[in-house]
CSV table of C-alpha atoms in Angstrom, one decimal:
chain,number,residue,atom,x,y,z
A,117,UNK,CA,0.0,0.0,0.0
A,118,UNK,CA,1.3,3.4,-0.9
A,119,UNK,CA,1.7,5.9,2.0
A,120,UNK,CA,-1.3,8.4,1.7
A,121,UNK,CA,-1.3,11.6,3.7
A,122,UNK,CA,-5.1,11.5,4.1
A,123,UNK,CA,-7.6,8.7,4.5
A,124,UNK,CA,-11.3,9.0,4.1
A,125,UNK,CA,-13.4,7.5,6.9
A,126,UNK,CA,-14.3,4.6,4.5
A,127,UNK,CA,-10.7,3.9,3.7
A,128,UNK,CA,-9.8,4.0,7.4
A,129,UNK,CA,-12.5,1.5,8.1
A,130,UNK,CA,-11.2,-0.9,5.5
A,131,UNK,CA,-7.7,-0.5,6.8
A,132,UNK,CA,-8.8,-1.2,10.4
A,133,UNK,CA,-10.9,-4.3,9.4
A,134,UNK,CA,-8.1,-5.7,7.2
A,135,UNK,CA,-5.6,-5.3,10.1
A,136,UNK,CA,-8.0,-7.3,12.3
A,137,UNK,CA,-8.1,-10.1,10.0
A,138,UNK,CA,-11.4,-9.7,8.2
A,139,UNK,CA,-9.8,-9.9,4.8
A,140,UNK,CA,-7.8,-13.1,5.4
A,141,UNK,CA,-8.7,-16.0,3.1
A,142,UNK,CA,-10.9,-18.4,5.0
A,143,UNK,CA,-9.9,-22.0,5.8
A,144,UNK,CA,-12.5,-24.6,4.9
A,145,UNK,CA,-11.9,-26.2,8.3
A,146,UNK,CA,-10.1,-23.9,10.7
A,147,UNK,CA,-7.1,-25.3,12.4
A,148,UNK,CA,-4.7,-24.3,15.2
A,149,UNK,CA,-2.7,-22.6,12.5
A,150,UNK,CA,-5.8,-20.6,11.5
A,151,UNK,CA,-6.2,-19.6,15.2
A,152,UNK,CA,-2.6,-18.5,15.5
A,153,UNK,CA,-3.0,-16.4,12.4
A,154,UNK,CA,-6.1,-14.8,13.8
A,155,UNK,CA,-4.5,-14.0,17.2
A,156,UNK,CA,-1.6,-12.5,15.3
A,157,UNK,CA,-4.2,-10.0,14.0
A,158,UNK,CA,-6.1,-9.3,17.2
A,159,UNK,CA,-3.1,-9.4,19.4
A,160,UNK,CA,-5.1,-10.5,22.4
A,161,UNK,CA,-8.5,-12.1,23.2
A,162,UNK,CA,-10.3,-10.5,26.0
A,163,UNK,CA,-11.6,-12.9,28.6
A,164,UNK,CA,-15.0,-12.4,30.3
A,165,UNK,CA,-17.2,-14.6,32.4
A,166,UNK,CA,-20.5,-13.7,30.8
A,167,UNK,CA,-22.0,-16.8,29.1
A,168,UNK,CA,-25.4,-15.8,27.9
A,169,UNK,CA,-24.3,-16.5,24.3
A,170,UNK,CA,-20.7,-17.7,24.3
A,171,UNK,CA,-17.7,-16.6,26.4
A,172,UNK,CA,-16.1,-13.5,25.1
A,173,UNK,CA,-12.7,-15.0,24.2
A,174,UNK,CA,-14.3,-17.5,21.7
A,175,UNK,CA,-16.2,-15.0,19.8
A,176,UNK,CA,-13.5,-12.9,18.1
A,177,UNK,CA,-12.1,-16.1,16.6
A,178,UNK,CA,-15.6,-17.1,15.3
A,179,UNK,CA,-16.1,-13.6,13.8
A,180,UNK,CA,-12.8,-14.0,11.7
A,181,UNK,CA,-12.5,-17.8,11.3
A,182,UNK,CA,-16.2,-18.8,10.9
A,183,UNK,CA,-17.5,-21.8,12.8
A,184,UNK,CA,-14.6,-23.7,14.3
A,185,UNK,CA,-14.1,-26.4,16.8
A,186,UNK,CA,-14.0,-24.6,20.2
A,187,UNK,CA,-11.5,-27.2,21.6
A,188,UNK,CA,-8.8,-25.4,19.6
A,189,UNK,CA,-8.7,-22.5,22.1
A,190,UNK,CA,-8.1,-24.5,25.3
A,191,UNK,CA,-5.7,-26.6,23.3
A,192,UNK,CA,-3.6,-23.4,22.5
A,193,UNK,CA,-3.9,-21.9,26.0
A,194,UNK,CA,-3.9,-25.0,28.3
A,195,UNK,CA,-1.8,-27.7,26.8
A,196,UNK,CA,1.9,-27.8,26.0
A,197,UNK,CA,3.4,-26.4,24.0
A,198,UNK,CA,1.2,-23.4,25.1
A,199,UNK,CA,0.8,-20.6,22.6
A,200,UNK,CA,-1.5,-18.4,24.7
A,201,UNK,CA,-1.5,-17.5,28.3
A,202,UNK,CA,-3.8,-15.3,30.4
A,203,UNK,CA,-2.7,-12.0,31.7
A,204,UNK,CA,-3.9,-8.4,32.2
A,205,UNK,CA,-2.8,-7.4,28.7
A,206,UNK,CA,-5.9,-5.4,27.8
A,207,UNK,CA,-8.0,-6.2,30.6
A,208,UNK,CA,-8.0,-10.0,31.5
A,209,UNK,CA,-6.9,-11.5,28.2
A,210,UNK,CA,-5.3,-14.4,26.4
A,211,UNK,CA,-2.1,-13.2,24.8
A,212,UNK,CA,0.8,-14.9,23.0
A,213,UNK,CA,3.2,-16.5,25.4
A,214,UNK,CA,6.1,-14.4,24.0
A,215,UNK,CA,4.6,-11.3,25.5
A,216,UNK,CA,5.3,-12.6,29.1
A,217,UNK,CA,8.8,-11.0,29.3
A,218,UNK,CA,7.3,-7.8,27.7
A,219,UNK,CA,4.9,-7.6,30.6
A,220,UNK,CA,7.6,-7.9,33.3
A,221,UNK,CA,7.5,-4.2,34.0
A,222,UNK,CA,3.7,-4.3,34.5
A,223,UNK,CA,4.2,-7.2,36.8
A,224,UNK,CA,6.7,-5.3,38.8
A,225,UNK,CA,4.4,-2.4,39.1
A,226,UNK,CA,1.7,-4.7,40.4
A,227,UNK,CA,4.1,-6.2,42.8
A,228,UNK,CA,4.9,-2.8,44.3
A,229,UNK,CA,1.3,-1.8,44.4
A,230,UNK,CA,0.4,-5.2,45.9
A,231,UNK,CA,-1.9,-6.2,43.1
A,232,UNK,CA,-4.1,-4.5,40.5
A,233,UNK,CA,-6.3,-3.0,43.1
A,234,UNK,CA,-3.9,-3.0,46.0
A,235,UNK,CA,-5.7,-6.1,47.6
A,236,UNK,CA,-2.6,-8.3,48.2
A,237,UNK,CA,-1.6,-6.6,51.4
A,238,UNK,CA,-0.8,-9.7,53.4
A,239,UNK,CA,2.7,-10.8,52.6
A,240,UNK,CA,2.5,-13.8,54.9
A,241,UNK,CA,-0.7,-15.0,53.2
A,242,UNK,CA,1.0,-14.6,49.8
A,243,UNK,CA,4.0,-16.6,50.8
A,244,UNK,CA,1.9,-19.4,52.2
A,245,UNK,CA,-0.2,-19.5,48.9
A,246,UNK,CA,2.9,-19.5,46.8
A,247,UNK,CA,4.4,-22.3,48.9
A,248,UNK,CA,1.1,-24.3,48.6
A,249,UNK,CA,0.9,-24.0,44.8
A,250,UNK,CA,4.6,-24.9,44.6
A,251,UNK,CA,3.9,-28.2,46.6
A,252,UNK,CA,0.5,-29.0,45.3
A,253,UNK,CA,0.7,-28.1,41.7
A,254,UNK,CA,-1.9,-26.4,39.6
A,255,UNK,CA,-4.7,-25.1,42.1
A,256,UNK,CA,-7.9,-23.0,42.2
A,257,UNK,CA,-8.6,-20.5,45.0
A,258,UNK,CA,-11.3,-23.0,46.2
A,259,UNK,CA,-8.5,-25.7,46.5
A,260,UNK,CA,-6.5,-23.4,48.7
A,261,UNK,CA,-9.3,-21.6,50.6
A,262,UNK,CA,-9.4,-23.4,53.9
A,263,UNK,CA,-12.1,-21.3,55.5
A,264,UNK,CA,-10.4,-17.9,55.0
A,265,UNK,CA,-13.0,-15.2,55.7
A,266,UNK,CA,-14.8,-13.7,52.7
A,267,UNK,CA,-16.0,-10.3,52.1
A,268,UNK,CA,-18.4,-8.8,49.6
A,269,UNK,CA,-18.2,-5.2,48.2
A,270,UNK,CA,-15.5,-5.5,45.5
A,271,UNK,CA,-17.6,-4.8,42.4
A,272,UNK,CA,-20.2,-7.2,43.7
A,273,UNK,CA,-17.7,-10.1,43.9
A,274,UNK,CA,-17.3,-12.2,47.0
A,275,UNK,CA,-13.5,-12.8,47.2
A,276,UNK,CA,-11.9,-14.9,49.9
A,277,UNK,CA,-8.5,-13.8,51.2
A,278,UNK,CA,-7.0,-16.7,49.2
A,279,UNK,CA,-8.4,-15.5,46.0
A,280,UNK,CA,-7.2,-11.9,46.7
A,281,UNK,CA,-3.7,-13.3,47.5
A,282,UNK,CA,-3.7,-15.4,44.4
A,283,UNK,CA,-4.7,-12.5,42.2
A,284,UNK,CA,-1.8,-10.6,43.6
A,285,UNK,CA,0.7,-13.4,42.9
A,286,UNK,CA,-0.7,-13.7,39.3
A,287,UNK,CA,-0.7,-10.0,38.5
A,288,UNK,CA,2.8,-9.7,39.9
A,289,UNK,CA,4.1,-12.6,37.8
A,290,UNK,CA,4.9,-15.0,40.7
A,291,UNK,CA,2.1,-17.2,39.5
A,292,UNK,CA,0.6,-17.9,36.0
A,293,UNK,CA,-2.8,-19.1,34.9
A,294,UNK,CA,-2.6,-22.6,33.7
A,295,UNK,CA,-6.2,-22.7,32.6
A,296,UNK,CA,-9.8,-22.6,33.8
A,297,UNK,CA,-12.2,-25.2,35.1
A,298,UNK,CA,-15.5,-26.0,33.5
A,299,UNK,CA,-17.2,-23.7,35.9
A,300,UNK,CA,-14.6,-20.9,34.8
A,301,UNK,CA,-12.6,-20.9,37.9
A,302,UNK,CA,-9.0,-19.8,37.4
A,303,UNK,CA,-6.3,-22.5,37.9
A,304,UNK,CA,-3.0,-21.1,39.1
A,305,UNK,CA,0.5,-22.7,38.8
A,306,UNK,CA,4.1,-21.6,38.8
A,307,UNK,CA,5.2,-19.8,35.6
A,308,UNK,CA,7.8,-22.5,34.9
A,309,UNK,CA,5.1,-25.1,34.8
A,310,UNK,CA,2.9,-23.1,32.5
A,311,UNK,CA,5.1,-21.2,30.0
A,312,UNK,CA,7.6,-22.7,27.6
A,313,UNK,CA,11.1,-22.7,29.0
A,314,UNK,CA,12.3,-20.7,25.9
A,315,UNK,CA,9.9,-17.9,26.8
A,316,UNK,CA,11.1,-17.7,30.4
A,317,UNK,CA,14.7,-17.7,29.2
A,318,UNK,CA,14.2,-14.6,27.1
A,319,UNK,CA,15.9,-11.4,28.6
A,320,UNK,CA,13.6,-8.8,30.0
A,321,UNK,CA,13.4,-5.8,27.7
A,322,UNK,CA,13.8,-2.3,29.1
A,323,UNK,CA,10.7,-0.5,30.0
A,324,UNK,CA,11.2,1.8,26.9
A,325,UNK,CA,11.7,-1.3,24.7
A,326,UNK,CA,8.6,-3.0,26.2
A,327,UNK,CA,6.5,0.1,25.5
A,328,UNK,CA,7.6,0.3,21.9
A,329,UNK,CA,6.9,-3.4,21.4
A,330,UNK,CA,3.4,-3.1,22.8
A,331,UNK,CA,2.6,0.0,20.6
A,332,UNK,CA,4.1,-1.8,17.6
A,333,UNK,CA,1.6,-4.6,18.1
A,334,UNK,CA,-1.2,-2.3,18.8
A,335,UNK,CA,-0.5,-0.4,15.6
A,336,UNK,CA,-0.4,-3.6,13.6
A,337,UNK,CA,-3.7,-4.7,15.1
A,338,UNK,CA,-5.3,-1.3,14.4
A,339,UNK,CA,-3.8,-0.5,11.0
A,340,UNK,CA,-4.5,3.1,11.5
A,341,UNK,CA,-4.9,4.7,15.0
A,342,UNK,CA,-4.5,7.7,17.1
A,343,UNK,CA,-2.2,7.7,20.2
A,344,UNK,CA,-5.5,7.3,22.3
A,345,UNK,CA,-6.4,4.2,20.3
A,346,UNK,CA,-2.9,2.8,20.7
A,347,UNK,CA,-2.7,3.4,24.4
A,348,UNK,CA,-6.0,1.7,25.0
A,349,UNK,CA,-5.1,-1.6,23.2
A,350,UNK,CA,-2.7,-2.7,25.9
A,351,UNK,CA,-4.0,-0.2,28.5
A,352,UNK,CA,-0.9,2.0,28.6
A,353,UNK,CA,-0.4,5.6,29.7
A,354,UNK,CA,-0.6,8.3,27.1
A,355,UNK,CA,2.9,9.6,27.7
A,356,UNK,CA,4.7,6.3,27.2
A,357,UNK,CA,2.5,5.6,24.2
A,358,UNK,CA,3.3,8.9,22.6
A,359,UNK,CA,7.0,8.4,23.2
A,360,UNK,CA,6.9,4.9,21.6
A,361,UNK,CA,5.0,6.4,18.6
A,362,UNK,CA,7.8,8.8,18.0
A,363,UNK,CA,10.3,6.0,18.0
A,364,UNK,CA,8.2,4.1,15.5
A,365,UNK,CA,7.7,7.1,13.2
A,366,UNK,CA,11.5,7.6,13.2
A,367,UNK,CA,12.1,4.0,12.2
A,368,UNK,CA,9.5,4.2,9.5
A,369,UNK,CA,7.0,1.7,11.0
A,370,UNK,CA,4.4,4.4,11.4
A,371,UNK,CA,3.5,7.2,9.1
A,372,UNK,CA,1.5,10.2,10.3
A,373,UNK,CA,-1.8,10.6,8.4
A,374,UNK,CA,-5.0,12.5,8.6
A,375,UNK,CA,-8.3,10.6,8.8
A,376,UNK,CA,-11.5,12.3,7.8
A,377,UNK,CA,-13.5,13.5,10.7
A,378,UNK,CA,-10.8,12.7,13.3
A,379,UNK,CA,-9.7,15.5,15.6
A,380,UNK,CA,-6.5,13.7,16.7
A,381,UNK,CA,-3.5,13.0,14.5
A,382,UNK,CA,-3.4,9.4,13.2
A,383,UNK,CA,-0.7,6.9,12.4
A,384,UNK,CA,-0.7,4.3,9.6
A,385,UNK,CA,1.2,1.0,10.2
A,386,UNK,CA,3.8,0.3,7.5
A,387,UNK,CA,2.2,-3.1,6.8
A,388,UNK,CA,-1.3,-1.9,6.6
A,389,UNK,CA,-3.5,-3.0,3.7
A,390,UNK,CA,-6.2,-0.8,2.1
A,391,UNK,CA,-8.5,-3.4,0.4
A,392,UNK,CA,-11.1,-2.4,-2.1
A,393,UNK,CA,-13.8,-4.3,-0.1
A,394,UNK,CA,-14.1,-6.2,3.1
A,395,UNK,CA,-16.0,-9.5,2.7
A,396,UNK,CA,-17.2,-9.6,6.3
A,397,UNK,CA,-20.6,-10.8,7.5
A,398,UNK,CA,-20.7,-11.5,11.2
A,399,UNK,CA,-21.8,-10.5,14.6
A,400,UNK,CA,-19.1,-8.9,16.9
A,401,UNK,CA,-18.9,-9.7,20.7
A,402,UNK,CA,-19.2,-6.6,22.9
A,403,UNK,CA,-15.5,-7.5,23.8
A,404,UNK,CA,-14.2,-7.6,20.2
A,405,UNK,CA,-11.2,-5.4,19.6
A,406,UNK,CA,-13.1,-3.7,16.8
A,407,UNK,CA,-15.4,-2.1,19.3
A,408,UNK,CA,-13.3,-1.9,22.5
A,409,UNK,CA,-12.7,1.8,22.4
A,410,UNK,CA,-16.2,3.3,21.9
A,411,UNK,CA,-14.9,6.7,20.6
A,412,UNK,CA,-12.9,4.8,17.9
A,413,UNK,CA,-16.0,2.9,17.0
A,414,UNK,CA,-18.0,6.0,16.5
A,415,UNK,CA,-15.2,7.7,14.6
A,416,UNK,CA,-14.8,4.8,12.1
A,417,UNK,CA,-18.3,3.5,11.9
A,418,UNK,CA,-20.6,6.3,13.2
A,419,UNK,CA,-21.9,3.7,15.6
A,420,UNK,CA,-22.8,4.7,19.1
A,421,UNK,CA,-22.4,1.5,21.3
A,422,UNK,CA,-22.7,0.8,25.0
A,423,UNK,CA,-22.8,-2.4,26.9
A,424,UNK,CA,-26.1,-2.5,28.9
A,425,UNK,CA,-25.4,-5.7,30.9
A,426,UNK,CA,-25.2,-3.7,34.1
A,427,UNK,CA,-28.0,-1.3,33.2
A,428,UNK,CA,-31.4,-2.1,35.0
A,429,UNK,CA,-33.7,-3.8,32.6
A,430,UNK,CA,-36.3,-1.1,32.3
A,431,UNK,CA,-33.6,1.4,31.3
A,432,UNK,CA,-31.9,-0.6,28.5
A,433,UNK,CA,-32.2,0.8,25.1
A,434,UNK,CA,-31.3,-2.3,23.0
A,435,UNK,CA,-31.1,-5.2,25.4
A,436,UNK,CA,-28.9,-7.2,27.8
A,437,UNK,CA,-26.3,-8.7,25.4
A,438,UNK,CA,-26.2,-6.8,22.3
A,439,UNK,CA,-23.9,-7.6,19.4
A,440,UNK,CA,-23.2,-5.3,16.5
A,441,UNK,CA,-23.7,-6.8,13.0
A,442,UNK,CA,-20.7,-6.2,10.6
A,443,UNK,CA,-21.7,-6.5,7.0
A,444,UNK,CA,-18.8,-5.6,4.5
A,445,UNK,CA,-17.1,-2.6,6.2
A,446,UNK,CA,-20.2,-1.2,8.0
A,447,UNK,CA,-21.9,-1.9,11.3
A,448,UNK,CA,-25.4,-2.1,9.8
A,449,UNK,CA,-27.5,-3.5,12.7
A,450,UNK,CA,-27.4,-4.7,16.3
A,451,UNK,CA,-29.1,-7.7,17.8
A,452,UNK,CA,-29.8,-8.8,21.4
A,453,UNK,CA,-28.9,-12.4,21.6
A,454,UNK,CA,-29.3,-15.4,24.0
A,455,UNK,CA,-28.3,-19.0,23.6
A,456,UNK,CA,-31.1,-21.0,25.3
A,457,UNK,CA,-29.3,-24.3,25.7
A,458,UNK,CA,-32.2,-26.0,27.5
A,459,UNK,CA,-34.5,-25.6,24.4
A,460,UNK,CA,-31.7,-25.5,21.8
A,461,UNK,CA,-32.8,-22.1,20.6
A,462,UNK,CA,-31.0,-18.9,19.6
A,463,UNK,CA,-33.2,-16.2,21.0
A,464,UNK,CA,-33.3,-12.8,19.5
A,465,UNK,CA,-35.2,-10.6,21.9
A,466,UNK,CA,-34.5,-7.5,19.8
A,467,UNK,CA,-33.1,-6.5,16.4
A,468,UNK,CA,-32.4,-3.0,15.3
A,469,UNK,CA,-31.3,-1.4,12.1
A,470,UNK,CA,-28.6,1.2,12.2
A,471,UNK,CA,-29.8,4.4,10.7
A,472,UNK,CA,-26.4,5.7,9.8
A,473,UNK,CA,-25.5,2.6,7.6
A,474,UNK,CA,-27.1,4.2,4.5
A,475,UNK,CA,-24.8,2.3,2.0
A,476,UNK,CA,-26.7,-1.0,2.6
A,477,UNK,CA,-30.4,-1.4,2.0
A,478,UNK,CA,-32.4,-2.6,5.0
A,479,UNK,CA,-33.8,-5.5,3.0
A,480,UNK,CA,-30.4,-6.7,2.0
A,481,UNK,CA,-29.1,-6.3,5.6
A,482,UNK,CA,-32.0,-8.5,6.9
A,483,UNK,CA,-31.2,-11.3,4.5
A,484,UNK,CA,-27.5,-11.3,5.5
A,485,UNK,CA,-28.4,-11.0,9.2
A,486,UNK,CA,-30.7,-14.0,8.9
A,487,UNK,CA,-27.9,-16.0,7.3
A,488,UNK,CA,-25.5,-15.0,9.9
A,489,UNK,CA,-27.8,-16.0,12.8
A,490,UNK,CA,-28.4,-19.5,11.2
A,491,UNK,CA,-24.6,-19.8,10.9
A,492,UNK,CA,-24.1,-18.8,14.5
A,493,UNK,CA,-26.8,-21.0,15.8
A,494,UNK,CA,-25.3,-23.9,14.1
A,495,UNK,CA,-21.9,-23.2,15.6
A,496,UNK,CA,-23.5,-23.0,19.1
A,497,UNK,CA,-25.2,-26.4,18.6
A,498,UNK,CA,-28.7,-24.7,18.6
A,499,UNK,CA,-31.3,-26.0,16.1
A,500,UNK,CA,-33.4,-22.9,15.5
A,501,UNK,CA,-33.5,-19.1,15.8
A,502,UNK,CA,-36.5,-17.4,17.4
A,503,UNK,CA,-37.0,-13.6,17.1
A,504,UNK,CA,-38.9,-11.5,19.6
A,505,UNK,CA,-40.7,-8.3,18.9
A,506,UNK,CA,-38.4,-5.5,20.0
A,507,UNK,CA,-36.7,-3.3,17.3
A,508,UNK,CA,-37.5,-2.2,13.8
A,509,UNK,CA,-35.7,-5.3,12.3
A,510,UNK,CA,-37.5,-7.8,14.4
A,511,UNK,CA,-40.6,-8.5,12.1
A,512,UNK,CA,-38.6,-8.6,8.7
A,513,UNK,CA,-35.8,-10.6,10.4
A,514,UNK,CA,-38.5,-13.2,11.5
A,515,UNK,CA,-39.9,-13.4,8.0
A,516,UNK,CA,-36.5,-13.8,6.5
A,517,UNK,CA,-35.8,-16.7,8.8
A,518,UNK,CA,-39.1,-18.4,8.2
A,519,UNK,CA,-38.3,-18.2,4.5
A,520,UNK,CA,-35.3,-20.6,5.0
A,521,UNK,CA,-31.8,-20.5,3.8
A,522,UNK,CA,-30.9,-18.4,0.8
A,523,UNK,CA,-27.8,-18.2,-1.4
A,524,UNK,CA,-26.4,-14.8,-0.9
A,525,UNK,CA,-23.5,-13.2,-2.8
A,526,UNK,CA,-20.6,-12.1,-0.6
A,527,UNK,CA,-21.2,-8.7,1.0
């Protein structure tokens, strides 16, 4: 791609979506190699416990790879040779194992602060927990919680002292996450029993080198981005991010550009692609990197998006677990979704057209959305899709689904 000085909003969208892997050629049957290629694009996979549809870290892979065997992800993250490991990389996230040394300074900061929220303030307990895990092997907080008093009030969680101590040991790098149980409990172990020896043998970069590497990766995943966008990707401060951007501009890895409608300066990654079209048709998790930073989502797609999980039901605008629908390079609709595993149904309580997506006709969007929801239901092992009555797309979507499968050209 030649280095333009100015990008239109449409061009910036296509650059961003290509960087996220939406233009990669599909594999007929996604494999572990497909998963690795996808994570190279997204950089990390945000982990979240909400399971009303599918857990958050599985969804960005589906959006880019299509239906895949979900056992691929625990295989990559929980079995040797591990390719992914959980850490506080964006928020809680699966990241490539080679980022472990890059996170060493973040771990040191958490150690000094006694954890992410300052909760690991009992050195004797931390030492006992570390000794227990060393002796016992991989363990959950439940395994190690021998009646330690619990308290509520931390964002509604009820954390035992053992859980708080383990979180401190994990965030400070003294323990690593070996996996999760079927009930989503974290399993902790020593880093040397979780991470490949070659990774642990890598030298620790300086703090400046680590900042540059994280911004380099964020820039590759974004394609085009402001300093604010780049800082958010790995949850860095603005100053170290701006300093790293200066280094990457000097080396030629980033080029300053203007993006139509953006108030802030933007930077184009040297390997960014500007495709003529983006052949995407998928729903996006609320925790997909494309919509992480809401102001970026608005600047690129003119799409105002907020998660309403924690909003009282009577105050929700669109629903509990609402996913944007990506068609081509536009977010053309949003759907409230729930996997009812008891009945085997994909429930759609609400479906809403996006008034700003004027390039795509509502009728065409509905047909594509129906096709996507059938595909999603099949991947989730559900046998039918049932649409409720909320939203302007609900009635036409129900009609399109009743009409059955249709052969649609690529978007």
